[in-house]
Amino acid sequence: MANNPEIPANTADSTRDAPTCYCPVGGVMELLSRRYAMQLICAVGAIGPVRYNEVEGAFGDVSSSTLSSRLDELVEAEYLSRERYAEIPPRVEYELTDTGEELCHRLEPLLEWVEDQETT
Amino acid sequence: MANNPEIPANTADSTRDAPTCYCPVGGVMELLSRRYAMQLICAVGAIGPVRYNEVEGAFGDVSSSTLSSRLDELVEAEYLSRERYAEIPPRVEYELTDTGEELCHRLEPLLEWVEDQETT
DNA sequence: CAGAATCCATTCGGATACTG
DNA sequence: CAGTATCCGAATGGATTCTG
């Protein structure tokens, strides 16, 4: 929620712009840096509408509290949508929002590459 | 993407693997999830060979200890190289390794998008 | 200049147990 | 099934001080 009113623009002696340096990006990166966050986005993107247990299974071992938190945060950030069906037993499905999908597109090349690096 | 409601993503008894889900990726993501890590990669990629103080300046406010740690870790992970020149005053330059550059390519679309989201 | 070392507040995430 | 609540150890990152 760091909506900084003071934009730390290039207040320095910059008569020229520095080449795009993404240093000042703030809040969103903090969210994405939390554990499983990026994988979560990609997982939902890859699997499609997904239920809690499926996610839990996809990650070898996650504590439910952690996963739950991450899910909540991503829903609140509107990267994921949460649909709750009034059934018994209850069913909840998470899905990428439009924004989430865009994010996912940027995440996939990264994750793919990372995975590739590790499996060698 | 697999967002077609007509096509069930994961059928009941899947003897095959779910579509690429990057859940199990481990160590590298933990490194990248540390504070400033991704921005650091991109910053070095954008600015080129860069000195400690330049980096420090690029980020509004970072503690030297944190920045130093991150730099070390990225060097050790061989995403950055560290060249120390025997001069007075001492000069040190960080640069992307080949691996780091590949990583940077995957990071840039993400960071660019994130920045875009925040400045609107 | 480019850090290393130390100390510490905060946060994060896992384990466990419980609920609508 | 899909979480929530609580507790707690571990890790993170910032401030400060010092150095080759």
XYZ file of C-alpha atoms (C1' of nucleotides) in Angstrom:
280
model
C 0.000 0.000 0.000
C 2.958 2.258 -0.380
C 1.426 4.815 -2.601
C 4.140 7.297 -2.343
C 2.951 10.738 -3.212
C 6.470 11.890 -3.707
C 7.684 10.284 -6.810
C 11.396 9.778 -6.533
C 11.962 10.956 -10.040
C 15.380 11.674 -11.328
C 15.773 14.628 -9.088
C 19.485 14.301 -9.329
C 21.714 16.110 -11.723
C 20.185 14.167 -14.542
C 20.189 16.242 -17.608
C 19.840 12.917 -19.300
C 17.761 9.959 -18.342
C 19.488 6.947 -17.057
C 18.658 3.845 -19.043
C 15.644 2.199 -17.588
C 16.617 1.057 -14.161
C 13.809 -0.505 -12.242
C 15.181 0.171 -8.859
C 12.408 2.205 -7.338
C 9.667 -0.280 -7.899
C 8.155 -0.977 -4.600
C 5.111 -2.668 -3.228
C 4.301 -5.132 -5.915
C 7.756 -6.594 -5.886
C 7.497 -7.165 -2.191
C 4.418 -9.172 -2.777
C 5.955 -11.148 -5.580
C 8.997 -11.791 -3.474
C 7.080 -13.646 -0.852
C 7.430 -17.350 -0.884
C 5.655 -19.210 -3.659
C 4.039 -16.049 -4.959
C 5.402 -16.209 -8.466
C 5.028 -19.931 -8.730
C 1.494 -19.548 -7.566
C 0.628 -17.133 -10.329
C 2.146 -19.410 -12.904
C 0.549 -22.480 -11.456
C -2.893 -21.012 -11.652
C -2.112 -19.813 -15.128
C -0.967 -23.220 -16.206
C -3.614 -25.322 -14.577
C -6.502 -22.955 -15.027
C -9.264 -22.581 -12.472
C -7.833 -24.431 -9.582
C -8.942 -25.534 -6.204
C -7.140 -25.135 -2.960
C -6.182 -28.733 -2.670
C -4.833 -28.885 -6.161
C -2.536 -26.035 -5.420
C -1.495 -27.602 -2.192
C -0.685 -30.751 -4.046
C 1.224 -29.006 -6.794
C 3.701 -27.690 -4.285
C 5.331 -30.587 -2.560
C 5.066 -29.278 0.949
C 3.548 -26.022 1.919
C 1.948 -25.256 5.185
C -1.670 -24.412 4.762
C -1.211 -21.169 6.609
C 1.467 -19.973 4.265
C -0.376 -20.994 1.164
C -3.524 -19.452 2.454
C -1.819 -16.172 3.140
C -0.252 -16.048 -0.258
C -3.518 -16.824 -1.909
C -5.245 -14.102 0.047
C -2.622 -11.559 -0.818
C -2.774 -12.356 -4.478
C -6.516 -12.148 -4.461
C -6.401 -8.837 -2.704
C -3.868 -7.577 -5.183
C -6.319 -8.670 -7.827
C -4.041 -11.036 -9.583
C -6.283 -13.889 -8.639
C -10.000 -14.150 -8.382
C -11.697 -16.369 -5.890
C -14.971 -17.989 -6.692
C -16.819 -19.734 -3.958
C -19.509 -22.182 -4.893
C -22.297 -22.904 -2.478
C -21.950 -26.629 -2.619
C -21.384 -29.403 -0.237
C -18.618 -30.095 0.168
C -17.556 -26.524 -0.446
C -15.663 -25.750 -3.605
C -13.502 -22.746 -4.208
C -11.738 -21.940 -7.395
C -8.919 -19.567 -7.991
C -8.325 -18.094 -11.369
C -6.151 -15.466 -12.902
C -7.665 -12.073 -13.367
C -6.814 -10.166 -16.486
C -4.063 -8.411 -14.654
C -2.883 -11.672 -13.253
C -2.715 -13.139 -16.655
C -0.547 -10.340 -17.889
C 1.680 -10.843 -14.937
C 1.783 -14.515 -15.639
C 3.010 -13.858 -19.130
C 5.932 -11.943 -17.755
C 6.608 -14.566 -15.166
C 6.626 -17.622 -17.316
C 9.828 -17.004 -19.231
C 11.540 -16.378 -15.953
C 10.259 -19.423 -14.181
C 10.869 -21.588 -17.149
C 14.433 -20.468 -17.349
C 14.977 -20.881 -13.638
C 13.608 -24.363 -13.703
C 15.841 -25.145 -16.622
C 18.873 -23.956 -14.741
C 18.095 -26.125 -11.798
C 17.438 -29.343 -13.594
C 20.882 -29.493 -15.061
C -3.246 -19.783 -22.925
C -5.095 -22.592 -21.259
C -8.018 -20.431 -20.581
C -10.437 -22.233 -22.756
C -13.385 -23.347 -20.755
C -14.232 -25.884 -23.411
C -11.092 -27.779 -22.783
C -10.810 -29.257 -19.328
C -7.309 -28.545 -18.187
C -6.817 -31.436 -15.881
C -9.017 -34.361 -16.431
C -9.888 -36.597 -13.599
C -7.311 -39.336 -13.630
C -4.370 -37.710 -15.256
C -1.668 -40.195 -15.942
C 0.133 -37.325 -17.548
C 1.620 -34.347 -15.834
C -0.263 -31.137 -15.462
C 0.795 -28.412 -17.849
C 4.025 -26.825 -16.840
C 3.605 -25.675 -13.318
C 6.709 -24.181 -11.869
C 5.929 -24.940 -8.327
C 8.899 -27.008 -7.330
C 11.550 -24.520 -8.328
C 13.622 -23.904 -5.336
C 16.899 -22.280 -4.487
C 17.249 -19.715 -7.195
C 13.854 -18.274 -6.522
C 14.770 -17.770 -2.916
C 17.698 -15.733 -3.990
C 15.686 -13.715 -6.450
C 13.044 -13.136 -3.831
C 15.383 -11.322 -1.565
C 15.001 -7.620 -1.454
C 16.288 -5.670 -4.446
C 17.680 -8.792 -6.068
C 15.730 -8.575 -9.283
C 16.022 -4.856 -9.521
C 19.719 -5.219 -8.984
C 20.099 -7.553 -11.897
C 18.166 -5.244 -14.129
C 19.958 -2.198 -12.905
C 23.320 -3.635 -13.716
C 21.974 -4.767 -17.026
C 20.629 -1.347 -17.825
C 23.491 0.749 -16.622
C 26.288 -1.545 -17.600
C 29.431 -1.947 -15.569
C 28.489 -0.177 -12.423
C 30.152 0.887 -9.254
C 28.923 0.388 -5.770
C 27.984 3.973 -5.255
C 26.082 4.157 -8.460
C 23.970 1.276 -7.401
C 23.467 2.754 -4.017
C 22.317 5.940 -5.627
C 19.996 4.223 -8.043
C 17.999 2.847 -5.184
C 16.652 5.697 -3.169
C 17.522 4.323 0.209
C 19.214 1.068 0.840
C 21.384 0.254 3.735
C 24.893 -0.569 2.695
C 24.745 -3.836 4.531
C 21.708 -5.016 2.663
C 22.999 -3.916 -0.672
C 26.324 -5.460 0.029
C 24.773 -8.780 0.931
C 22.658 -8.839 -2.160
C 25.606 -7.998 -4.326
C 27.658 -10.741 -2.765
C 24.957 -13.302 -3.228
C 24.469 -12.420 -6.837
C 28.165 -12.578 -7.459
C 28.374 -15.928 -5.784
C 25.452 -17.176 -7.828
C 27.434 -16.006 -10.819
C 24.866 -13.633 -12.106
C 27.213 -10.766 -11.495
C 30.909 -10.463 -11.863
C 32.982 -8.279 -9.640
C 36.056 -6.602 -10.954
C 38.315 -4.879 -8.522
C 40.798 -2.375 -9.828
C 43.935 -1.682 -7.912
C 43.564 2.031 -7.848
C 43.386 4.708 -5.302
C 40.706 5.367 -4.456
C 39.598 1.819 -4.990
C 37.202 1.116 -7.786
C 34.992 -1.900 -8.131
C 32.743 -2.674 -11.004
C 29.873 -5.063 -11.164
C 28.723 -6.465 -14.429
C 26.348 -9.094 -15.636
C 27.771 -12.472 -16.426
C 26.403 -14.332 -19.399
C 24.005 -16.148 -17.156
C 23.086 -12.935 -15.512
C 22.327 -11.390 -18.809
C 19.989 -14.177 -19.699
C 18.298 -13.768 -16.407
C 18.049 -10.072 -16.989
C 16.273 -10.647 -20.243
C 13.629 -12.604 -18.419
C 13.392 -10.066 -15.700
C 13.027 -6.952 -17.753
C 9.540 -7.545 -19.092
C 8.403 -8.251 -15.590
C 9.976 -5.238 -13.989
C 8.894 -2.994 -16.768
C 5.338 -4.117 -16.374
C 5.423 -3.791 -12.621
C 6.774 -0.297 -12.842
C 4.102 0.544 -15.295
C 1.415 -0.689 -12.965
C 2.692 1.393 -10.128
C 3.103 4.662 -11.902
C -0.471 4.830 -12.949
C 35.564 4.490 -2.167
C 33.707 0.085 -1.108
C 32.502 -2.355 1.807
C 32.752 -5.665 6.669
C 31.120 -6.266 11.323
C 27.867 -5.955 14.830
C 23.468 -5.521 16.850
C 18.630 -5.610 16.730
C 13.436 -4.967 15.415
C 10.530 -6.837 12.402
C 8.697 -10.032 9.492
C 8.042 -14.376 7.542
C 6.764 -18.825 7.244
C 6.202 -23.575 9.245
C 3.782 -26.709 12.609
C -0.148 -27.751 14.795
C -4.857 -27.675 16.031
C -9.413 -26.312 15.110
C -13.871 -24.865 12.217
C -17.988 -23.754 8.822
C -13.137 -29.282 1.500
C -11.031 -25.003 2.417
C -9.424 -22.782 5.061
C -8.479 -19.870 10.094
C -6.082 -19.201 14.606
C -2.216 -19.339 17.396
C 2.427 -19.858 18.612
C 7.245 -19.651 17.748
C 11.921 -20.147 15.650
C 14.429 -18.466 11.742
C 15.636 -15.262 8.622
C 15.698 -10.707 6.792
C 17.019 -6.240 6.367
C 18.107 -1.642 8.506
C 21.181 1.439 11.464
C 25.461 2.296 12.931
C 30.264 2.059 13.318
C 34.675 0.978 11.590
C 38.437 -0.109 7.953
C 41.928 -1.091 3.900
